[in-house]
N, CA and C of each residue as an Amber inpcrd file, in Angstrom:
protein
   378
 138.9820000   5.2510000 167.9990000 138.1060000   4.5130000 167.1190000
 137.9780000   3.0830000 167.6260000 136.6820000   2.2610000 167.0150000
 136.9160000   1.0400000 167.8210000 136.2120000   0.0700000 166.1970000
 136.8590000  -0.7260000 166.4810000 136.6550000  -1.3020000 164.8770000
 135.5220000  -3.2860000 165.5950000 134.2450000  -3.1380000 164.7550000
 133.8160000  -5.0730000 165.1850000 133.5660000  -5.4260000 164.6110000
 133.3400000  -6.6240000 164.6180000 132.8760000  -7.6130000 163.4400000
 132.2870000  -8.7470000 164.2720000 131.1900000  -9.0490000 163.4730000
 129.8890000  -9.9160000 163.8490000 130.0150000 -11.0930000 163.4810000
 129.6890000 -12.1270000 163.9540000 130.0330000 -13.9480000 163.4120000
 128.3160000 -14.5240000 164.3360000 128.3370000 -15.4020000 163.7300000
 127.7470000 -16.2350000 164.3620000 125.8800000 -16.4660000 164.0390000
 125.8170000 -15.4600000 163.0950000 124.4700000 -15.5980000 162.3900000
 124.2000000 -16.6010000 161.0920000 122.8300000 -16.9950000 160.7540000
 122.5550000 -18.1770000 160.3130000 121.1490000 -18.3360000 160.0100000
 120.9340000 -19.0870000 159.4230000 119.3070000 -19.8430000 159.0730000
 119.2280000 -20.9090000 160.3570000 118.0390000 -20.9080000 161.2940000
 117.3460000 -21.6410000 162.1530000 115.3990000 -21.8120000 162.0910000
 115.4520000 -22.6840000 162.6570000 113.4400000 -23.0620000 162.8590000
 113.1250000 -21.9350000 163.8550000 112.1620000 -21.8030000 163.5820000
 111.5340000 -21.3050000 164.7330000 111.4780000 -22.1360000 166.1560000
 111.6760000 -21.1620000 167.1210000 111.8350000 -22.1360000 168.6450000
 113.5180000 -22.8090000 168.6050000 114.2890000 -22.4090000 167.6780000
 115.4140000 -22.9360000 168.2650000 116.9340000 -21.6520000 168.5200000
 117.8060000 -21.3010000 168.9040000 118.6260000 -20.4750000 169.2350000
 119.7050000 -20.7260000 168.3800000 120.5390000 -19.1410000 168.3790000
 121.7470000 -18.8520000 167.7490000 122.6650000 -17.8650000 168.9820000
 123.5040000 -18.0170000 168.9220000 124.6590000 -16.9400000 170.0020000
 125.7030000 -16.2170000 168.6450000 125.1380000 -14.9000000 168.6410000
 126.2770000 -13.8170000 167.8510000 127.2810000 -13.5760000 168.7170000
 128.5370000 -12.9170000 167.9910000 129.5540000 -13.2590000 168.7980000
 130.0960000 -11.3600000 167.7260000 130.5480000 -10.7280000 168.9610000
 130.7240000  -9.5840000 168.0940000 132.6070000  -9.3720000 168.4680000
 133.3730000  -9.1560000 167.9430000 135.3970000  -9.0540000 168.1180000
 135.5690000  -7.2310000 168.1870000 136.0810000  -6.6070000 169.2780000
 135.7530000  -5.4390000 169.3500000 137.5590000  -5.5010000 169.3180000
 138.0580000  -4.1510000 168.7580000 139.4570000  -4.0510000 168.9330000
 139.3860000  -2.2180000 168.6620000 140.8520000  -1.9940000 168.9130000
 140.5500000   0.0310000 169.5210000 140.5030000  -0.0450000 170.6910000
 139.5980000   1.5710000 170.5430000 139.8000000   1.6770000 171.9740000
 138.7880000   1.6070000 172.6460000 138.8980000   0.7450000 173.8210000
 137.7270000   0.2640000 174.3280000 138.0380000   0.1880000 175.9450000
 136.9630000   0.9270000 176.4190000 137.5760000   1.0510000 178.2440000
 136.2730000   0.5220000 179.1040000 136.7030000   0.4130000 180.2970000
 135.3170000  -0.0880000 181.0980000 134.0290000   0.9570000 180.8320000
 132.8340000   1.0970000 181.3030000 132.3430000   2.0440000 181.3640000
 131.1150000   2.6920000 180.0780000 131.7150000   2.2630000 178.9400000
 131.5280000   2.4200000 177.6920000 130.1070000   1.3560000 176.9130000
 129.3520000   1.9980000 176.7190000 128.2140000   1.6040000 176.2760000
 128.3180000   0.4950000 175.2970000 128.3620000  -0.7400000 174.4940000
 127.6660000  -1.7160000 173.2540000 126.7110000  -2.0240000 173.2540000
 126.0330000  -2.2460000 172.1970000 124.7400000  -2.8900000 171.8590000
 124.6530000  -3.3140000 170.4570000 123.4730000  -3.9000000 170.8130000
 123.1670000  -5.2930000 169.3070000 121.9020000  -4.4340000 168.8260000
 121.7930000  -4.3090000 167.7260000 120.4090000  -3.5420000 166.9440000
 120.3560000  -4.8140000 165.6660000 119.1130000  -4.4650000 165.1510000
 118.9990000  -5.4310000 163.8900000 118.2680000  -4.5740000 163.1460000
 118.1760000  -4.9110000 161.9150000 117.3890000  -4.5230000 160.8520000
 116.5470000  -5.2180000 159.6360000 115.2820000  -5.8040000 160.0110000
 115.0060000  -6.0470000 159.0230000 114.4550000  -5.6930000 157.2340000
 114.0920000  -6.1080000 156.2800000 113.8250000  -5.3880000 154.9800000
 112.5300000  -4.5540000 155.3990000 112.9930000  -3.4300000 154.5920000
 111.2940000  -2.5680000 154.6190000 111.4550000  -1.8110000 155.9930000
 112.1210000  -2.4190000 157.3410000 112.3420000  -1.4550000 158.4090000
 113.1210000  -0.5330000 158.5560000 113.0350000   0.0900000 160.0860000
 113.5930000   1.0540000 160.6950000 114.8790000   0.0430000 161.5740000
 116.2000000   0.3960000 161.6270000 116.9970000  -0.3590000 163.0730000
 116.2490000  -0.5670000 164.0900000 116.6520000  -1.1050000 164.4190000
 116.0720000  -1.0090000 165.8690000 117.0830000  -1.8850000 167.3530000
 117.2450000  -0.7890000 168.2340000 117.9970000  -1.9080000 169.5340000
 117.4260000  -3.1900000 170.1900000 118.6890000  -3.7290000 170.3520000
 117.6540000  -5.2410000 170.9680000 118.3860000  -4.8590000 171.9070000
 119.1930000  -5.3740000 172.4110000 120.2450000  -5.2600000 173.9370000
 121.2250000  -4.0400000 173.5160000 121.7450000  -3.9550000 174.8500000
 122.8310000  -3.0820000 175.0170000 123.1430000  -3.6590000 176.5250000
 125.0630000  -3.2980000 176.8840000 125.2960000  -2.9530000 178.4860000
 126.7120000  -2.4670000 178.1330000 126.9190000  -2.2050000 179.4430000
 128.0420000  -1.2400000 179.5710000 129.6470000  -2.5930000 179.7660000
 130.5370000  -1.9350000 178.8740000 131.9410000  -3.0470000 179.6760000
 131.9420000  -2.8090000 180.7130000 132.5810000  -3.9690000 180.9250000
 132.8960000  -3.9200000 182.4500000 131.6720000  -4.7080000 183.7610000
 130.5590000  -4.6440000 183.0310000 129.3770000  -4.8370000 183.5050000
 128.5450000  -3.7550000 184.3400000 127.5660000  -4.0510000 184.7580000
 126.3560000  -3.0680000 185.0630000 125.2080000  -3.1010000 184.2870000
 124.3950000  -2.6070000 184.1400000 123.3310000  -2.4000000 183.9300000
 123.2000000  -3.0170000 182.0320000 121.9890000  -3.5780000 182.1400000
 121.7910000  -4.5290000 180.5430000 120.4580000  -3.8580000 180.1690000
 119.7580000  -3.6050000 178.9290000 118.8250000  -3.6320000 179.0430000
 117.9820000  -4.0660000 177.3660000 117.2740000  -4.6330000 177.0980000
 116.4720000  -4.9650000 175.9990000 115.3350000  -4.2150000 175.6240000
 115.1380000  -4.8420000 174.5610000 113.5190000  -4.0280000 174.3450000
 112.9470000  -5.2450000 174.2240000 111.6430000  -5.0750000 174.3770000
 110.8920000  -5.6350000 175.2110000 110.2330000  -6.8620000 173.8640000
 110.8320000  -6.7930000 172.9050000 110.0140000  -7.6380000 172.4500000
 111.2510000  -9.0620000 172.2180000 112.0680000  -8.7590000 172.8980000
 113.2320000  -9.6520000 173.5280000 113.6430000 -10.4220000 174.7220000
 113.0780000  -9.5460000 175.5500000 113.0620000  -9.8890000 177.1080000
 112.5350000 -11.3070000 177.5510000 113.5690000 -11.9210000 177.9950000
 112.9980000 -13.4820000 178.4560000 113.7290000 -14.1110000 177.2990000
 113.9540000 -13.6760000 175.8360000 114.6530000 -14.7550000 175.4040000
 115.9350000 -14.3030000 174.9220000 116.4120000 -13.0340000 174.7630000
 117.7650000 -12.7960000 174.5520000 118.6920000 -12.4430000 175.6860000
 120.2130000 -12.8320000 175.8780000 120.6730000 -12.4570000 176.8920000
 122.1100000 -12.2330000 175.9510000 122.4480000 -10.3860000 176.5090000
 123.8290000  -9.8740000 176.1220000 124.7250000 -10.3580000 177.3790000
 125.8910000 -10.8020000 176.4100000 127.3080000 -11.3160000 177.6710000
 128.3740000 -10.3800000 176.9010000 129.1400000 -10.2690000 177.8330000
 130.5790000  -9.9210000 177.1210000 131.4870000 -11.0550000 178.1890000
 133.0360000 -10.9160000 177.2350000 134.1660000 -11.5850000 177.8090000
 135.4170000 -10.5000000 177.6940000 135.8160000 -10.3630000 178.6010000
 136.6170000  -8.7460000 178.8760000 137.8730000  -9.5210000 178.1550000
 138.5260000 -10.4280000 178.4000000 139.7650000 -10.7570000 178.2570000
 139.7550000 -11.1160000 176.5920000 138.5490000 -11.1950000 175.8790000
 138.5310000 -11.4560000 174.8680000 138.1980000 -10.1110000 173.8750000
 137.4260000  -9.0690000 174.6170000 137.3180000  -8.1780000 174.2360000
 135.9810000  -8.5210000 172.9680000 135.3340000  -9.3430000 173.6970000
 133.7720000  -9.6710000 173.0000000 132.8470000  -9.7220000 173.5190000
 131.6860000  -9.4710000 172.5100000 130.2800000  -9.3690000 173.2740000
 129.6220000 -10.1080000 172.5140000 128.5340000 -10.8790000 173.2050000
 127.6500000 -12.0920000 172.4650000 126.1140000 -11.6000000 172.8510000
 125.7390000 -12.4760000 171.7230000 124.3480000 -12.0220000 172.0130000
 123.4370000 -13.7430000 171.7110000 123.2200000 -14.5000000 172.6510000
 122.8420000 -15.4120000 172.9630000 120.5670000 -14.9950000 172.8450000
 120.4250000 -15.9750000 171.4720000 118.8020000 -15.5560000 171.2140000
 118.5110000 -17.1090000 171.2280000 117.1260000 -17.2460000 172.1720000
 116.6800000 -18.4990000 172.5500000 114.9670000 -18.2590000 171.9750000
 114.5070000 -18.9250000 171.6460000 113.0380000 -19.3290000 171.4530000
 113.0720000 -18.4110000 170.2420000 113.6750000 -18.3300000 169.6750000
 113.6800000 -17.4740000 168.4320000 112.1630000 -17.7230000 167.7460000
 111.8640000 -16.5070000 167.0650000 110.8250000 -16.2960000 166.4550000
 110.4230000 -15.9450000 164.7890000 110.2750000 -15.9850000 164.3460000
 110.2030000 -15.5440000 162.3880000 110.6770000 -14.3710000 162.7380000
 109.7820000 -13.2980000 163.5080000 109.7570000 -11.7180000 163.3580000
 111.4050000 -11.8160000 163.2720000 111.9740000 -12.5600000 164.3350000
 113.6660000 -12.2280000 164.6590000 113.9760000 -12.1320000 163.3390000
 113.9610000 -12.5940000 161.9740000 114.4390000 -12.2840000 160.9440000
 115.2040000 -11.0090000 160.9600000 116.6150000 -11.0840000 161.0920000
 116.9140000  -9.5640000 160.3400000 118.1850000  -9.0230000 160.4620000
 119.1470000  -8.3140000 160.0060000 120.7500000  -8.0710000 159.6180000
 120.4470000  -8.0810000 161.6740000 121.4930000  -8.2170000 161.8760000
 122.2840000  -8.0760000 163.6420000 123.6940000  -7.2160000 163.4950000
 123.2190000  -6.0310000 163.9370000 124.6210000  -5.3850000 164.1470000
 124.9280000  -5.1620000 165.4190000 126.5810000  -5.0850000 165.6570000
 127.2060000  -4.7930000 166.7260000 127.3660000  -3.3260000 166.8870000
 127.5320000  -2.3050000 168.1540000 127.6350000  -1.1450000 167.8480000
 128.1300000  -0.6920000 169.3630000 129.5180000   0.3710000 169.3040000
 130.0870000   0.6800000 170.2430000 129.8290000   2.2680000 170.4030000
 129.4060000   2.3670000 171.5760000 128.7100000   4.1300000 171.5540000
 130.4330000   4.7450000 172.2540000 130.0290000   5.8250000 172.1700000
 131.5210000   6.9200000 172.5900000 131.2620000   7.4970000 173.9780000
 130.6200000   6.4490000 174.7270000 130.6370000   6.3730000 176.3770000
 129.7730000   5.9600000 177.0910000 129.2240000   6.0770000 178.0020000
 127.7420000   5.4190000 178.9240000 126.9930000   6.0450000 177.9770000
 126.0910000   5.5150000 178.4090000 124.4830000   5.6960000 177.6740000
 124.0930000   5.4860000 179.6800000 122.3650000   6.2950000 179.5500000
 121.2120000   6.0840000 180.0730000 120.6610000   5.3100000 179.6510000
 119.2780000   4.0840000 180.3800000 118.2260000   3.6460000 180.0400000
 117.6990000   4.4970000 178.9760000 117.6860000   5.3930000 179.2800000
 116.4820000   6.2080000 177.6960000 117.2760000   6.1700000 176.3470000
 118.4900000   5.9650000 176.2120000 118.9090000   6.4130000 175.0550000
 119.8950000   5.1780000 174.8730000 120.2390000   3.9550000 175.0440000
 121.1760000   2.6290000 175.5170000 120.5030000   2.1280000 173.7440000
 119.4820000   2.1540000 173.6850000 118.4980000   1.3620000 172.6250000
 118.4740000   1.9840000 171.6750000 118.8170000   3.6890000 171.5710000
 119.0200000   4.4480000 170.2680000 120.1890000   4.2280000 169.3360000
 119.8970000   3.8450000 168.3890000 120.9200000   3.7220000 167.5740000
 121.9780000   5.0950000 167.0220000 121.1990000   5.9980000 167.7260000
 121.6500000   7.1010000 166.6040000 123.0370000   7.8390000 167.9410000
 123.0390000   7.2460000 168.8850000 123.8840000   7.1890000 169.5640000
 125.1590000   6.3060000 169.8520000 125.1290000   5.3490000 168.7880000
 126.6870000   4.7220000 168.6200000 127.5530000   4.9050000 167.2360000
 128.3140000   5.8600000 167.5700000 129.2820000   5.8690000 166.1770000
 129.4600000   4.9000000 165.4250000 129.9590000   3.7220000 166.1220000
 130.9400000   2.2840000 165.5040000 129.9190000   1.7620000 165.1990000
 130.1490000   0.7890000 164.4970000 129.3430000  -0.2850000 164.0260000
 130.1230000  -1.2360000 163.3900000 129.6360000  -2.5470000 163.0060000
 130.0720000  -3.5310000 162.4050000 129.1480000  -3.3950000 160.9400000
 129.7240000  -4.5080000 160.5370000 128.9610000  -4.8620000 159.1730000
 127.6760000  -5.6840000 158.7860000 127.7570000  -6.6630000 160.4270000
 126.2670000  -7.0610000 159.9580000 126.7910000  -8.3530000 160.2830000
 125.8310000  -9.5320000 160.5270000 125.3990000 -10.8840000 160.5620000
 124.2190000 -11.1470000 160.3330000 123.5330000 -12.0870000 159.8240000
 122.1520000 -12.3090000 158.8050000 121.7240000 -13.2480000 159.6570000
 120.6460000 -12.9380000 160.4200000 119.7540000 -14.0170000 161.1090000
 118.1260000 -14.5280000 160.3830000 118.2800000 -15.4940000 160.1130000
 116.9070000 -15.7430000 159.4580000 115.9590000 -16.7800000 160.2890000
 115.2020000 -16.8230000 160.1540000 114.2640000 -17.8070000 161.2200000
 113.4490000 -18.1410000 160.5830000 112.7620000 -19.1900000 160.1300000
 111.8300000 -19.7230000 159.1020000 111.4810000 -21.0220000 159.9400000
């Protein structure tokens, strides 16, 4: 099992940035898929980033690309999610989520492929 918790969300302007900060503990090995999804009211989840520990391959959806960038810190056993030029749409819960091994490009962004999850951080943009 792998247990996270999300920090670092907040009320910002539009055009200015926030860095989520997700605390992963369990079991957690190189290799192994995370990603950040959000949800706003009235929606569907949806993935923003994902990459694998350890590093390799990152990937976003596209209505992110250019201004979000996923990091992790191995020794800390965290993953951040650094959002720049933020936008209104960004409004929306940010969850952390640890899948139960690699993911592919096609399926990295599906939510319905990570067991774990956190509880949430509240990003608002106004």
């Amino acid at each position: 099992h792998v247990q996270l918790v999300e920090s670092g969300g907040g009320s910002v302007q539009a055009g200015g940035s926030l860095r989520l900060s997700c605390a992963a503990s369990g079991y957690i090995y190189s290799g192994n898929c995370f990603g950040w999804f959000r949800q706003a009211p009235g929606k569907e989840r949806e993935g923003v980033a994902a990459v694998y520990i350890g590093g390799g391959s990152a990937y976003y959806a596209d209505s992110v690309k250019g201004r979000f960038t996923i990091s992790q810190d191995n020794d800390k056993n965290t993953l951040y999610l650094q959002m720049n030029n933020l936008k209104l749409e960004d409004t929306a819960m940010y969850y952390c989520a640890a899948a139960s091994g690699r993911l592919g490009e096609d399926y990295a962004l599906d939510s319905s492929n990570y067991p774990y999850w956190g509880q949430g951080t509240q990003v608002t943009v106004s």
